[in-house]
JSON list of C-alpha atoms in Angstrom, two decimals:
[
{"chain": "A", "resi": 1, "resn": "GLY", "atom": "CA", "xyz": [79.83, 231.40, 11.31]},
{"chain": "A", "resi": 2, "resn": "GLU", "atom": "CA", "xyz": [81.68, 233.92, 9.59]},
{"chain": "A", "resi": 3, "resn": "THR", "atom": "CA", "xyz": [85.41, 234.93, 9.57]},
{"chain": "A", "resi": 4, "resn": "ASN", "atom": "CA", "xyz": [87.44, 237.96, 8.70]},
{"chain": "A", "resi": 5, "resn": "ALA", "atom": "CA", "xyz": [90.39, 235.73, 8.45]},
{"chain": "A", "resi": 6, "resn": "ASN", "atom": "CA", "xyz": [91.43, 234.57, 5.12]},
{"chain": "A", "resi": 7, "resn": "LYS", "atom": "CA", "xyz": [93.19, 231.30, 4.20]},
{"chain": "A", "resi": 8, "resn": "ASP", "atom": "CA", "xyz": [96.74, 232.74, 4.14]},
{"chain": "A", "resi": 9, "resn": "GLU", "atom": "CA", "xyz": [96.21, 233.87, 7.77]},
{"chain": "A", "resi": 10, "resn": "LEU", "atom": "CA", "xyz": [94.86, 230.52, 8.88]},
{"chain": "A", "resi": 11, "resn": "TRP", "atom": "CA", "xyz": [97.64, 228.72, 7.02]},
{"chain": "A", "resi": 12, "resn": "ASP", "atom": "CA", "xyz": [100.24, 231.11, 9.21]},
{"chain": "A", "resi": 13, "resn": "LEU", "atom": "CA", "xyz": [98.69, 230.20, 12.45]},
{"chain": "A", "resi": 14, "resn": "LEU", "atom": "CA", "xyz": [98.82, 226.46, 11.53]},
{"chain": "A", "resi": 15, "resn": "ALA", "atom": "CA", "xyz": [102.22, 226.38, 9.97]},
{"chain": "A", "resi": 16, "resn": "THR", "atom": "CA", "xyz": [103.92, 229.08, 12.44]},
{"chain": "A", "resi": 17, "resn": "THR", "atom": "CA", "xyz": [102.24, 228.28, 16.05]},
{"chain": "A", "resi": 18, "resn": "LEU", "atom": "CA", "xyz": [100.04, 225.27, 16.07]},
{"chain": "A", "resi": 19, "resn": "VAL", "atom": "CA", "xyz": [102.48, 222.91, 14.64]},
{"chain": "A", "resi": 20, "resn": "ARG", "atom": "CA", "xyz": [105.14, 223.75, 17.33]},
{"chain": "A", "resi": 21, "resn": "GLU", "atom": "CA", "xyz": [102.39, 223.68, 19.92]},
{"chain": "A", "resi": 22, "resn": "TYR", "atom": "CA", "xyz": [100.46, 220.37, 19.09]},
{"chain": "A", "resi": 23, "resn": "THR", "atom": "CA", "xyz": [103.04, 217.78, 19.02]},
{"chain": "A", "resi": 24, "resn": "ARG", "atom": "CA", "xyz": [103.30, 214.16, 19.69]},
{"chain": "A", "resi": 25, "resn": "GLU", "atom": "CA", "xyz": [105.31, 215.10, 23.00]},
{"chain": "A", "resi": 26, "resn": "SER", "atom": "CA", "xyz": [102.99, 217.64, 24.11]},
{"chain": "A", "resi": 27, "resn": "TYR", "atom": "CA", "xyz": [99.66, 215.75, 23.46]},
{"chain": "A", "resi": 28, "resn": "ASP", "atom": "CA", "xyz": [97.75, 214.69, 26.64]},
{"chain": "A", "resi": 29, "resn": "VAL", "atom": "CA", "xyz": [94.38, 213.13, 25.97]},
{"chain": "A", "resi": 30, "resn": "LEU", "atom": "CA", "xyz": [92.60, 215.50, 28.96]},
{"chain": "A", "resi": 31, "resn": "THR", "atom": "CA", "xyz": [94.70, 218.58, 29.18]},
{"chain": "A", "resi": 32, "resn": "HIS", "atom": "CA", "xyz": [96.26, 218.95, 25.52]},
{"chain": "A", "resi": 33, "resn": "ASN", "atom": "CA", "xyz": [94.08, 217.08, 22.78]},
{"chain": "A", "resi": 34, "resn": "CYS", "atom": "CA", "xyz": [92.12, 217.73, 19.53]},
{"chain": "A", "resi": 35, "resn": "ASN", "atom": "CA", "xyz": [89.68, 219.57, 21.29]},
{"chain": "A", "resi": 36, "resn": "CYS", "atom": "CA", "xyz": [92.09, 222.24, 22.54]},
{"chain": "A", "resi": 37, "resn": "PHE", "atom": "CA", "xyz": [93.43, 222.65, 18.83]},
{"chain": "A", "resi": 38, "resn": "SER", "atom": "CA", "xyz": [89.82, 222.82, 17.62]},
{"chain": "A", "resi": 39, "resn": "GLU", "atom": "CA", "xyz": [89.07, 225.57, 20.50]},
{"chain": "A", "resi": 40, "resn": "GLU", "atom": "CA", "xyz": [92.18, 227.44, 19.17]},
{"chain": "A", "resi": 41, "resn": "VAL", "atom": "CA", "xyz": [91.21, 227.36, 15.65]},
{"chain": "A", "resi": 42, "resn": "SER", "atom": "CA", "xyz": [87.69, 228.35, 16.59]},
{"chain": "A", "resi": 43, "resn": "GLN", "atom": "CA", "xyz": [88.89, 231.24, 18.61]},
{"chain": "A", "resi": 44, "resn": "PHE", "atom": "CA", "xyz": [91.14, 232.51, 15.59]},
{"chain": "A", "resi": 45, "resn": "LEU", "atom": "CA", "xyz": [88.26, 232.09, 12.99]},
{"chain": "A", "resi": 46, "resn": "LEU", "atom": "CA", "xyz": [85.46, 233.06, 15.14]},
{"chain": "A", "resi": 47, "resn": "ALA", "atom": "CA", "xyz": [86.29, 234.53, 18.21]},
{"chain": "A", "resi": 48, "resn": "GLN", "atom": "CA", "xyz": [83.88, 232.06, 19.96]},
{"chain": "A", "resi": 49, "resn": "HIS", "atom": "CA", "xyz": [84.32, 228.68, 21.68]},
{"chain": "A", "resi": 50, "resn": "ILE", "atom": "CA", "xyz": [83.73, 225.09, 20.31]},
{"chain": "A", "resi": 51, "resn": "PRO", "atom": "CA", "xyz": [80.51, 223.97, 22.11]},
{"chain": "A", "resi": 52, "resn": "ASP", "atom": "CA", "xyz": [80.72, 223.83, 25.87]},
{"chain": "A", "resi": 53, "resn": "GLU", "atom": "CA", "xyz": [79.84, 219.57, 26.04]},
{"chain": "A", "resi": 54, "resn": "VAL", "atom": "CA", "xyz": [83.12, 219.43, 23.89]},
{"chain": "A", "resi": 55, "resn": "ARG", "atom": "CA", "xyz": [85.49, 221.83, 25.37]},
{"chain": "A", "resi": 56, "resn": "LEU", "atom": "CA", "xyz": [84.52, 220.90, 29.02]},
{"chain": "A", "resi": 57, "resn": "GLN", "atom": "CA", "xyz": [84.75, 216.97, 28.58]},
{"chain": "A", "resi": 58, "resn": "PRO", "atom": "CA", "xyz": [88.07, 216.80, 30.48]},
{"chain": "A", "resi": 59, "resn": "GLN", "atom": "CA", "xyz": [86.66, 218.55, 33.30]},
{"chain": "A", "resi": 60, "resn": "LYS", "atom": "CA", "xyz": [83.89, 215.98, 33.88]},
{"chain": "A", "resi": 61, "resn": "VAL", "atom": "CA", "xyz": [86.37, 213.13, 33.70]},
{"chain": "A", "resi": 62, "resn": "MET", "atom": "CA", "xyz": [89.67, 214.56, 35.14]},
{"chain": "A", "resi": 63, "resn": "ASP", "atom": "CA", "xyz": [88.96, 213.45, 38.89]},
{"chain": "A", "resi": 64, "resn": "SER", "atom": "CA", "xyz": [87.61, 209.84, 38.37]},
{"chain": "A", "resi": 65, "resn": "THR", "atom": "CA", "xyz": [90.02, 206.94, 39.06]},
{"chain": "A", "resi": 66, "resn": "VAL", "atom": "CA", "xyz": [89.33, 205.28, 35.87]},
{"chain": "A", "resi": 67, "resn": "ALA", "atom": "CA", "xyz": [90.60, 208.26, 34.07]},
{"chain": "A", "resi": 68, "resn": "LYS", "atom": "CA", "xyz": [93.66, 208.58, 36.21]},
{"chain": "A", "resi": 69, "resn": "MET", "atom": "CA", "xyz": [94.63, 204.84, 35.37]},
{"chain": "A", "resi": 70, "resn": "LEU", "atom": "CA", "xyz": [93.70, 205.08, 31.88]},
{"chain": "A", "resi": 71, "resn": "ARG", "atom": "CA", "xyz": [95.61, 208.43, 31.21]},
{"chain": "A", "resi": 72, "resn": "PRO", "atom": "CA", "xyz": [98.91, 207.13, 30.71]},
{"chain": "A", "resi": 73, "resn": "ALA", "atom": "CA", "xyz": [97.63, 204.42, 28.43]},
{"chain": "A", "resi": 74, "resn": "LEU", "atom": "CA", "xyz": [95.70, 206.72, 26.58]},
{"chain": "A", "resi": 75, "resn": "ASN", "atom": "CA", "xyz": [98.30, 209.29, 26.13]},
{"chain": "A", "resi": 76, "resn": "LYS", "atom": "CA", "xyz": [100.64, 206.63, 24.52]},
{"chain": "A", "resi": 77, "resn": "TRP", "atom": "CA", "xyz": [97.95, 205.01, 22.31]},
{"chain": "A", "resi": 78, "resn": "LEU", "atom": "CA", "xyz": [96.74, 208.52, 21.05]},
{"chain": "A", "resi": 79, "resn": "GLY", "atom": "CA", "xyz": [99.58, 210.58, 21.11]},
{"chain": "A", "resi": 80, "resn": "GLY", "atom": "CA", "xyz": [101.96, 208.10, 19.69]},
{"chain": "A", "resi": 81, "resn": "PHE", "atom": "CA", "xyz": [101.14, 208.99, 16.02]},
{"chain": "A", "resi": 82, "resn": "ASP", "atom": "CA", "xyz": [102.86, 206.79, 13.32]},
{"chain": "A", "resi": 83, "resn": "VAL", "atom": "CA", "xyz": [106.21, 208.48, 12.25]},
{"chain": "A", "resi": 84, "resn": "ASN", "atom": "CA", "xyz": [105.76, 207.71, 8.63]},
{"chain": "A", "resi": 85, "resn": "ALA", "atom": "CA", "xyz": [102.13, 209.09, 8.56]},
{"chain": "A", "resi": 86, "resn": "VAL", "atom": "CA", "xyz": [103.44, 212.20, 10.26]},
{"chain": "A", "resi": 87, "resn": "ASP", "atom": "CA", "xyz": [106.42, 212.76, 7.88]},
{"chain": "A", "resi": 88, "resn": "LYS", "atom": "CA", "xyz": [103.87, 212.18, 5.07]},
{"chain": "A", "resi": 89, "resn": "GLN", "atom": "CA", "xyz": [101.33, 215.12, 6.30]},
{"chain": "A", "resi": 90, "resn": "ARG", "atom": "CA", "xyz": [104.29, 217.28, 6.98]},
{"chain": "A", "resi": 91, "resn": "ALA", "atom": "CA", "xyz": [105.06, 216.74, 2.96]},
{"chain": "A", "resi": 92, "resn": "ALA", "atom": "CA", "xyz": [101.76, 217.97, 2.00]},
{"chain": "A", "resi": 93, "resn": "SER", "atom": "CA", "xyz": [102.35, 221.40, 0.33]},
{"chain": "A", "resi": 94, "resn": "LYS", "atom": "CA", "xyz": [100.55, 224.76, 0.48]},
{"chain": "A", "resi": 95, "resn": "GLU", "atom": "CA", "xyz": [99.21, 224.09, -2.81]},
{"chain": "A", "resi": 96, "resn": "GLN", "atom": "CA", "xyz": [97.33, 221.06, -1.46]},
{"chain": "A", "resi": 97, "resn": "ALA", "atom": "CA", "xyz": [96.01, 222.94, 1.34]},
{"chain": "A", "resi": 98, "resn": "ASP", "atom": "CA", "xyz": [94.85, 225.91, -1.18]},
{"chain": "A", "resi": 99, "resn": "GLN", "atom": "CA", "xyz": [93.13, 223.31, -3.16]},
{"chain": "A", "resi": 100, "resn": "ILE", "atom": "CA", "xyz": [91.04, 222.19, 0.21]},
{"chain": "A", "resi": 101, "resn": "TRP", "atom": "CA", "xyz": [90.46, 225.65, 1.14]},
{"chain": "A", "resi": 102, "resn": "GLU", "atom": "CA", "xyz": [88.68, 226.47, -2.21]},
{"chain": "A", "resi": 103, "resn": "GLN", "atom": "CA", "xyz": [86.38, 223.35, -1.85]},
{"chain": "A", "resi": 104, "resn": "LEU", "atom": "CA", "xyz": [85.13, 224.56, 1.40]},
{"chain": "A", "resi": 105, "resn": "GLY", "atom": "CA", "xyz": [81.72, 226.32, 1.45]},
{"chain": "A", "resi": 106, "resn": "VAL", "atom": "CA", "xyz": [79.21, 227.46, 3.70]},
{"chain": "A", "resi": 107, "resn": "GLY", "atom": "CA", "xyz": [78.31, 224.75, 6.24]},
{"chain": "A", "resi": 108, "resn": "SER", "atom": "CA", "xyz": [80.80, 222.55, 5.04]},
{"chain": "A", "resi": 109, "resn": "ILE", "atom": "CA", "xyz": [82.81, 222.09, 8.16]}
]
């Protein structure tokens, strides 16, 4: 799709809003995960949902006994990011993000 947003607007969303909302502490494998993040970015850039088969996955498994049993372990495992890795990611500069943005082309995502 096409967007009217520019890289500075996307960077602002990521750096001021989503960085605070998507933290290790707020991660939940079913209700607050990478698909939720992708949904917010897609809505911002394209005003469109990510595909339903991705967006609605948690609803399909949320009531299962297995999901209820595994949820705490999955949250710990998937949400327990390595602190050093997170610090390195935070150290990445806006300049690096700009370089990546410049490499993006139609159909590259």
